[in-house]
Coordinates of C-alpha atoms and ligand atoms in Angstrom, one line a residue:
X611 CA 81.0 -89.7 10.7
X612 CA 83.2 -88.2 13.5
X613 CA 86.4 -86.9 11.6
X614 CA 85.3 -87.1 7.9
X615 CA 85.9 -83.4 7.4
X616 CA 88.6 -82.9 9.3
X617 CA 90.4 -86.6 7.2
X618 CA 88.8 -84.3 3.5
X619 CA 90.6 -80.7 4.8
X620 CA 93.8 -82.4 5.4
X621 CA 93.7 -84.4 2.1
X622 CA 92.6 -80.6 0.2
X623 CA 94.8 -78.6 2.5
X624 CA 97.7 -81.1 0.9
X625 CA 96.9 -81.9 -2.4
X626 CA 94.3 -79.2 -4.0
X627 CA 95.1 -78.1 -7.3
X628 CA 96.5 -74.7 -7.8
X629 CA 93.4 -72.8 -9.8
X630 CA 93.4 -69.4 -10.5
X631 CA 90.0 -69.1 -9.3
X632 CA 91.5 -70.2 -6.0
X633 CA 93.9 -67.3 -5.6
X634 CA 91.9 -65.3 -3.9
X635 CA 87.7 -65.5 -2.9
X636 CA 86.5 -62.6 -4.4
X637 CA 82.5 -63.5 -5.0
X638 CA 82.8 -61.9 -8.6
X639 CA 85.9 -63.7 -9.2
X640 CA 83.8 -67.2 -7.0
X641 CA 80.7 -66.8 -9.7
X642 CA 82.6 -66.4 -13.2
X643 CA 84.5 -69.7 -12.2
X644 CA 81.3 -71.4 -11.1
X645 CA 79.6 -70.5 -13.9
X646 CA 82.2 -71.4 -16.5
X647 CA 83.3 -74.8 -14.5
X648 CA 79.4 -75.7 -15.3
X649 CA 79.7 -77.5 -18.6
X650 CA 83.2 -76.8 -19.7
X651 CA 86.5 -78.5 -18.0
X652 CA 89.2 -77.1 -15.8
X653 CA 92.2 -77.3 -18.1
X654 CA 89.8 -75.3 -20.6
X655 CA 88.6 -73.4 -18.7
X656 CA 91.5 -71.6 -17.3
X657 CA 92.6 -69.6 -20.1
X658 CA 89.1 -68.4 -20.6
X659 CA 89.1 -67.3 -16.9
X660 CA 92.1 -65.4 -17.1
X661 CA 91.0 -63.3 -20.7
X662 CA 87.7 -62.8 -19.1
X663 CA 88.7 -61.7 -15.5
X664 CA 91.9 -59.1 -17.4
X665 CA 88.9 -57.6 -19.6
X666 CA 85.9 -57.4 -17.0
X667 CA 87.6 -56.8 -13.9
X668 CA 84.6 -56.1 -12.5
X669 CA 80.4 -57.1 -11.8
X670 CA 80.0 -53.5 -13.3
X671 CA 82.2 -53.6 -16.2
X672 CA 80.4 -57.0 -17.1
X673 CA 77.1 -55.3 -17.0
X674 CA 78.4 -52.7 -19.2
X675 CA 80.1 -55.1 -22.1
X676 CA 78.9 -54.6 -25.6
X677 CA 77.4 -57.9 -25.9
X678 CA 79.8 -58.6 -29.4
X679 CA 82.1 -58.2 -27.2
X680 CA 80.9 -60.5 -24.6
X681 CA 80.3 -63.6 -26.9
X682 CA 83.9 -63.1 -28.1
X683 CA 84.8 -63.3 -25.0
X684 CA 83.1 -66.6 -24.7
X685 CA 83.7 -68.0 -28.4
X686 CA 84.5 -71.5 -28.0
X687 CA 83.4 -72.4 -25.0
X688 CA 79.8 -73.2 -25.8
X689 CA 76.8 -72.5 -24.0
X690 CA 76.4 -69.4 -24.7
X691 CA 73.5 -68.9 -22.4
X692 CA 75.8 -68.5 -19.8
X693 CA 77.4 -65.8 -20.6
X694 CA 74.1 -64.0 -21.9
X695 CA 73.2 -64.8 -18.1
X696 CA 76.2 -63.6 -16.8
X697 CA 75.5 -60.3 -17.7
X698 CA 71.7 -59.9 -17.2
X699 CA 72.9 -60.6 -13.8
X700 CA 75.4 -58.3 -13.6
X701 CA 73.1 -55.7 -14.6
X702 CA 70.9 -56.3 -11.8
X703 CA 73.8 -56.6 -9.6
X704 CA 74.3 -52.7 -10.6
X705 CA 70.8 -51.9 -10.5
X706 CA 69.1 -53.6 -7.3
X707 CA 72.5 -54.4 -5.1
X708 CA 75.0 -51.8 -5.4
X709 CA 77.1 -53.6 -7.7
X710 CA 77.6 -56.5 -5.2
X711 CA 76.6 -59.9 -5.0
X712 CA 74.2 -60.3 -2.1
X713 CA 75.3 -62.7 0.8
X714 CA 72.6 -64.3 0.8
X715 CA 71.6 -68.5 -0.2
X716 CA 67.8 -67.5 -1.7
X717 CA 68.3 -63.8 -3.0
X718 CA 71.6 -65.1 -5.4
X719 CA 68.7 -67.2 -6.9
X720 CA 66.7 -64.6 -8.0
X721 CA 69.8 -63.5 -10.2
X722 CA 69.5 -65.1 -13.9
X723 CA 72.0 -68.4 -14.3
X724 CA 72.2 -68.6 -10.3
X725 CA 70.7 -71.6 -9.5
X726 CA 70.5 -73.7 -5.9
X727 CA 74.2 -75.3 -7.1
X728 CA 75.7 -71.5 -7.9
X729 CA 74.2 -69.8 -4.7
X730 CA 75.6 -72.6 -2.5
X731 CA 79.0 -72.4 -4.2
X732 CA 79.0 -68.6 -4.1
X733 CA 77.7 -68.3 -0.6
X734 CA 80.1 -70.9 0.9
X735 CA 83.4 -69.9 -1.1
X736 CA 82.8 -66.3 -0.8
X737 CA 80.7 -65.9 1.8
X738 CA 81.2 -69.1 4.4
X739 CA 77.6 -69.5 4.7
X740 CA 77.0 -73.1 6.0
X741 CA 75.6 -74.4 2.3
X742 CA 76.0 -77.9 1.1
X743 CA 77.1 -77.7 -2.8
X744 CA 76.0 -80.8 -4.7
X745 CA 77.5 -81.4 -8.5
X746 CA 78.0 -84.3 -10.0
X747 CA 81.7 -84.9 -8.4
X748 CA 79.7 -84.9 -5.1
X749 CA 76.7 -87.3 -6.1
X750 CA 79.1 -90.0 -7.1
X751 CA 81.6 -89.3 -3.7
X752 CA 78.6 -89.5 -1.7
X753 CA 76.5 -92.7 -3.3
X754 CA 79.6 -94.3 -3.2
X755 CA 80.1 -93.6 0.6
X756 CA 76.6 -94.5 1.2
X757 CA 76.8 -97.4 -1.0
X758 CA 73.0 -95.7 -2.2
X759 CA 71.7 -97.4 -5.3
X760 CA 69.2 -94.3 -5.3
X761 CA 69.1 -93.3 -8.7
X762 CA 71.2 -89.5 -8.7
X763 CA 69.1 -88.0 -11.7
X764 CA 65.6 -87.9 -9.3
X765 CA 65.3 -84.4 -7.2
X766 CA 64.0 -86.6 -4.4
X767 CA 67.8 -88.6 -4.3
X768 CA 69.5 -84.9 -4.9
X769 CA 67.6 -83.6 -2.0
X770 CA 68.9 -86.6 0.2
X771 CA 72.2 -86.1 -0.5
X772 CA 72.1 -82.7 -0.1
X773 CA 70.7 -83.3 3.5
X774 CA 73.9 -85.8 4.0
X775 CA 76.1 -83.4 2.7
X776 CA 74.6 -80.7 4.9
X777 CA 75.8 -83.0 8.1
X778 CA 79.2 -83.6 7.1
X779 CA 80.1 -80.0 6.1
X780 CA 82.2 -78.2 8.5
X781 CA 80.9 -75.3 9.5
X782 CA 83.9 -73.9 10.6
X783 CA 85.6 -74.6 6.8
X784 CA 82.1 -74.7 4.5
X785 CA 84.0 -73.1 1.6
X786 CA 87.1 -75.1 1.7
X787 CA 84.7 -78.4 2.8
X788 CA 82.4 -77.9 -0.6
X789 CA 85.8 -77.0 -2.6
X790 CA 86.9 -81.0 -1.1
X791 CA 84.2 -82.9 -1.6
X792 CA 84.4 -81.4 -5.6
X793 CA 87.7 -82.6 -5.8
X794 CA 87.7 -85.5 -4.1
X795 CA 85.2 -86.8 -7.2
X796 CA 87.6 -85.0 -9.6
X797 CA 90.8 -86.2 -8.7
X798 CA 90.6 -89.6 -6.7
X799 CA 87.1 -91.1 -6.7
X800 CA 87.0 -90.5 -10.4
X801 CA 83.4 -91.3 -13.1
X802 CA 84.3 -94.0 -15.8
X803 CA 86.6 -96.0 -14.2
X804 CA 88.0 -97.2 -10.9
X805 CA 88.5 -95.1 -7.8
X806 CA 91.5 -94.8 -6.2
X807 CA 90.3 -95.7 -2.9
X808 CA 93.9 -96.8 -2.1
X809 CA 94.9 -93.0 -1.9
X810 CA 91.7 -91.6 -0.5
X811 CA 91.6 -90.1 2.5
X812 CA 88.1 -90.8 3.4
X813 CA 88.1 -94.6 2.7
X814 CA 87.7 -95.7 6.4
X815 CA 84.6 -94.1 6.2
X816 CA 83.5 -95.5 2.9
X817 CA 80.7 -98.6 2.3
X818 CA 82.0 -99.1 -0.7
X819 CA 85.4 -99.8 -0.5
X820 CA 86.3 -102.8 -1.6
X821 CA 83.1 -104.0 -3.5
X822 CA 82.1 -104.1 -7.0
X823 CA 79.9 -100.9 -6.1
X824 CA 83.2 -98.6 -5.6
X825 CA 82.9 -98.6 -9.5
X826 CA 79.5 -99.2 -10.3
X827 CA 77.7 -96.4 -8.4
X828 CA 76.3 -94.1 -8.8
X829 CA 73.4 -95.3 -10.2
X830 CA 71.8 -93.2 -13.1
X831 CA 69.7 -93.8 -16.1
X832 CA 70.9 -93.9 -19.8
X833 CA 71.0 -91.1 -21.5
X834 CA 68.6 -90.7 -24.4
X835 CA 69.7 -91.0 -28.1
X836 CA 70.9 -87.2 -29.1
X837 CA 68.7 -86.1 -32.3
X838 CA 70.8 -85.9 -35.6
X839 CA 70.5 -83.2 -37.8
X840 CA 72.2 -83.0 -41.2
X841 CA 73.6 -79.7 -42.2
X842 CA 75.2 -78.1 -44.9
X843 CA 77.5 -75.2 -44.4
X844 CA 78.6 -72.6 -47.1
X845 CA 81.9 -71.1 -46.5
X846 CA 81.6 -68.4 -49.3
X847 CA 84.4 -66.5 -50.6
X848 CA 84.5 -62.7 -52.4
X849 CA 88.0 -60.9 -52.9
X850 CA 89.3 -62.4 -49.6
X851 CA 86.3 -61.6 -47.4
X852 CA 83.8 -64.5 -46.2
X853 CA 80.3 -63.9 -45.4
X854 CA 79.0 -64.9 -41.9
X855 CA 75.3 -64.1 -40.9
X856 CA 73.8 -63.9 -37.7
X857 CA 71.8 -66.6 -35.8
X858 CA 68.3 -66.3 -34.5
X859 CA 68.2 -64.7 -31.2
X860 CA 66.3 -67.3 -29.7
X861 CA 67.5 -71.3 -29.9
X862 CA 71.1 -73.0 -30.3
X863 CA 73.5 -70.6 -30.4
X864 CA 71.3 -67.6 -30.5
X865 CA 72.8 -64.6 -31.4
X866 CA 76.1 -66.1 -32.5
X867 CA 77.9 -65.6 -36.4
X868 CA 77.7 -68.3 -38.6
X869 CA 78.8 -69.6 -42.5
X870 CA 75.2 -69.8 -44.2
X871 CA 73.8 -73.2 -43.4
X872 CA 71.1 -75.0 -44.5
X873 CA 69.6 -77.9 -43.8
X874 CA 70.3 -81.3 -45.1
X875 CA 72.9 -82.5 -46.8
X876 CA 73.4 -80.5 -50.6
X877 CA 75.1 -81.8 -53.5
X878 CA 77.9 -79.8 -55.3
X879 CA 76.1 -80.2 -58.5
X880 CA 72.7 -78.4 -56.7
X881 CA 75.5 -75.7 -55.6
X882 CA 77.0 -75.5 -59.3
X883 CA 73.2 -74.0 -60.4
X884 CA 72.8 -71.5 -57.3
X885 CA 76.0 -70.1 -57.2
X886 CA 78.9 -69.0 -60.1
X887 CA 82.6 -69.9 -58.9
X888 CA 84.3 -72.6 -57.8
X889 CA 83.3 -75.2 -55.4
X890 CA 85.5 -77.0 -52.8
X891 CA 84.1 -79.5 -51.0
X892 CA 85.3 -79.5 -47.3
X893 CA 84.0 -82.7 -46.3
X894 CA 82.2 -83.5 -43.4
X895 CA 82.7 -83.0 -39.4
X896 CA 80.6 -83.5 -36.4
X897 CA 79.5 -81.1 -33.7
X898 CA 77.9 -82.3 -30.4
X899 CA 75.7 -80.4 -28.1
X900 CA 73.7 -81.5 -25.2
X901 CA 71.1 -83.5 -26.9
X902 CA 71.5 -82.9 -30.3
X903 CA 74.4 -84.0 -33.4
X904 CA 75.2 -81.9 -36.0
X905 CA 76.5 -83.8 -38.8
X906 CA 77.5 -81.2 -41.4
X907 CA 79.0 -81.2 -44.9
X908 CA 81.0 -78.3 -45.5
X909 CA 81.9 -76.3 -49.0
X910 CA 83.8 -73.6 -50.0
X911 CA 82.6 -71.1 -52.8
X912 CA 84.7 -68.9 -54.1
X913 CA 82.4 -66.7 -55.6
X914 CA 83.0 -64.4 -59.2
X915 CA 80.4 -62.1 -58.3
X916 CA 79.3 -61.1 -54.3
X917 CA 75.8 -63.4 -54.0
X918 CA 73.1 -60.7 -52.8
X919 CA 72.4 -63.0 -49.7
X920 CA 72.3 -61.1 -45.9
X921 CA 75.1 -61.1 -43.9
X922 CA 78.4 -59.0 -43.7
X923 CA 81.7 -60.2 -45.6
X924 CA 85.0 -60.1 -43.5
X925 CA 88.0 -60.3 -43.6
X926 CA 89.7 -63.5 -41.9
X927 CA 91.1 -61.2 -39.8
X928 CA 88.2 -58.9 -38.7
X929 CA 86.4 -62.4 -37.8
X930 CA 89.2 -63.5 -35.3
X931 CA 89.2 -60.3 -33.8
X932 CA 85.5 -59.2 -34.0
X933 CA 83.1 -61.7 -34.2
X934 CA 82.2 -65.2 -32.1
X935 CA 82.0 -67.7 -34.5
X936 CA 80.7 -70.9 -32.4
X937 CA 83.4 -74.1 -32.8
X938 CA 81.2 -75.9 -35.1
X939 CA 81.5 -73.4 -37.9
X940 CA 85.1 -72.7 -37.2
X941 CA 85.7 -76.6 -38.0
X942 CA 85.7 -75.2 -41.9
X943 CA 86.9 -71.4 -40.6
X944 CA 90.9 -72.6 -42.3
X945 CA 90.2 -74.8 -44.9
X946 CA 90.9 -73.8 -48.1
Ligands
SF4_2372 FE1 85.4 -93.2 -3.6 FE2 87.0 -95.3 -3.1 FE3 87.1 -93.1 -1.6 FE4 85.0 -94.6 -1.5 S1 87.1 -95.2 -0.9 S2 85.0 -92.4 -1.6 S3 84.8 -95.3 -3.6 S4 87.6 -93.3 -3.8

């Protein structure tokens, strides 16, 4: 494929999005992005970025965050693990590497959260180490190049396409070549939908082109059914201060705030004999994680006297500023 890169650098060099991650290639700066870019979408994530980068300037003022303040910091964006990882990193960072990320492909993925994808992202951004970096932008460029119908979900296809992807990379330009190939699948050959092979710069190179396959690869298997579970969510109200309790430390949003939530779906009549107050009910919303649904029914108790039940009452305010209350509870956070 004599001149594929050099056809994908011109297209980036001309047309990359402008990304604060992209000002400059600091590898703290290269592994917050990565990390945050995982399961959570540019336009998102960019504000995020910016808050987090202002307040932790540094791999050593991450490992020292309260960790309060770190899931604050993350509130909203889900995936919390990541940002519990993020730090656990940071603290070996400190501890074993001087406060700096090792350039190095295999020692990054000793670091908690750093996985083959990271390291390679990391390394070629920040480093320029010769690493393909495989997402699923890249899967789809490349089974749609190859015209594969290889299933991208199996290590064994991965792998392959890693090994392609490995070829084409331009040694000279790995950072900027991995950076391409990303956007290529982000802004032109595009999932759900058709490609705009008319404006991409790698279409004389492409086996798809012009075939049904353009759109229909990459092949992958269904997803499976997420689980639903029904939820009901207490919103309960003492002389304008809320109560929120903590969440298991282990599990979905582990050590996150919540309203007290139980399970099923509760009727306000079963509320009217537990609790004295009024009852609003808040009707019902939908959360969706990875593999599971949450289809909760929210109400709002205005209590007479404070229930004894564990937890800390806040103020509305002292919860916005103080405590990371995940987006599913915050659906009933305002309503009144
Ligand atoms: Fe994707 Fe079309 Fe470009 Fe092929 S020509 S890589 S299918 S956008």
């Amino acid at each position: 494929m004599d001149g594929f890169s050099a056809a994908l650098l011109a297209w980036y060099d001309a047309h990359q999005r402008i990304l604060p991650w992209r000002e400059n290639t600091d590898p703290y700066r290269v592994w917050v992005s990565e990390i945050m870019l995982q399961q959570t979408r540019v336009t998102a994530a960019i504000p995020y970025y910016e808050r987090f980068l202002s307040e932790l300037p540094s791999i050593r003022a991450l490992a020292e965050v309260d960790d309060d303040r770190l899931k604050k910091l993350w509130e909203g964006l889900g995936y919390y693990s990541r940002a519990k990882n993020l730090k656990a990193a940071a603290v070996r960072v400190v501890n074993e590497f001087g406060g700096k990320l090792p350039a190095d492909f295999k020692v990054l993925q000793i670091l908690p959260g750093i996985g083959e994808y990271t390291a390679s992202a990391i390394g070629s951004i920040a480093f320029g180490l010769p690493t393909p970096t495989v997402d699923g932008n890249v899967l789809r460029v490349l089974a749609r190049l190859r015209r594969s119908h290889a299933d991208i979900s199996k290590p064994q296809t991965k792998r392959a396409f890693t090994e392609d992807a490995a070829t084409l990379l331009d040694p000279a330009r790995p950072g900027d070549f991995n950076q391409a190939m990303m956007e290529l699948g982000a802004m032109v050959c595009l999932p759900n939908g058709a490609p705009l092979c008319d404006v991409c710069p790698v279409r004389s190179f492409c086996a798809s082109r012009g075939t049904e396959d353009a759109t229909a690869l990459p092949v992958k298997p269904e997803k499976p059914a997420r689980t639903v579970k029904q939820l009901t969510v207490l919103v309960l109200v003492h002389e304008n201060k809320m109560l929120i309790r903590r969440r298991p430390e282990s599990g979905l949003l582990a050590g996150m705030w919540e309203f007290p939530t139980c399970e099923g779906h509760q009727k306000k009549k079963e509320l009217e004999q537990e609790f004295e107050g009024s009852i609003t009910p808040l009707g019902r919303k939908t959360h969706i994680f990875t593999h599971i649904e949450w289809h909760m029914i929210g109400f709002r108790i205005t209590c007479e006297k404070r229930p004894a039940l564990p937890g800390v009452w806040v103020t509305e305010e002292e919860l916005s500023s103080q405590y990371a209350l995940p987006v599913a509870f915050g659906k009933y956070r305002h309503m009144k």
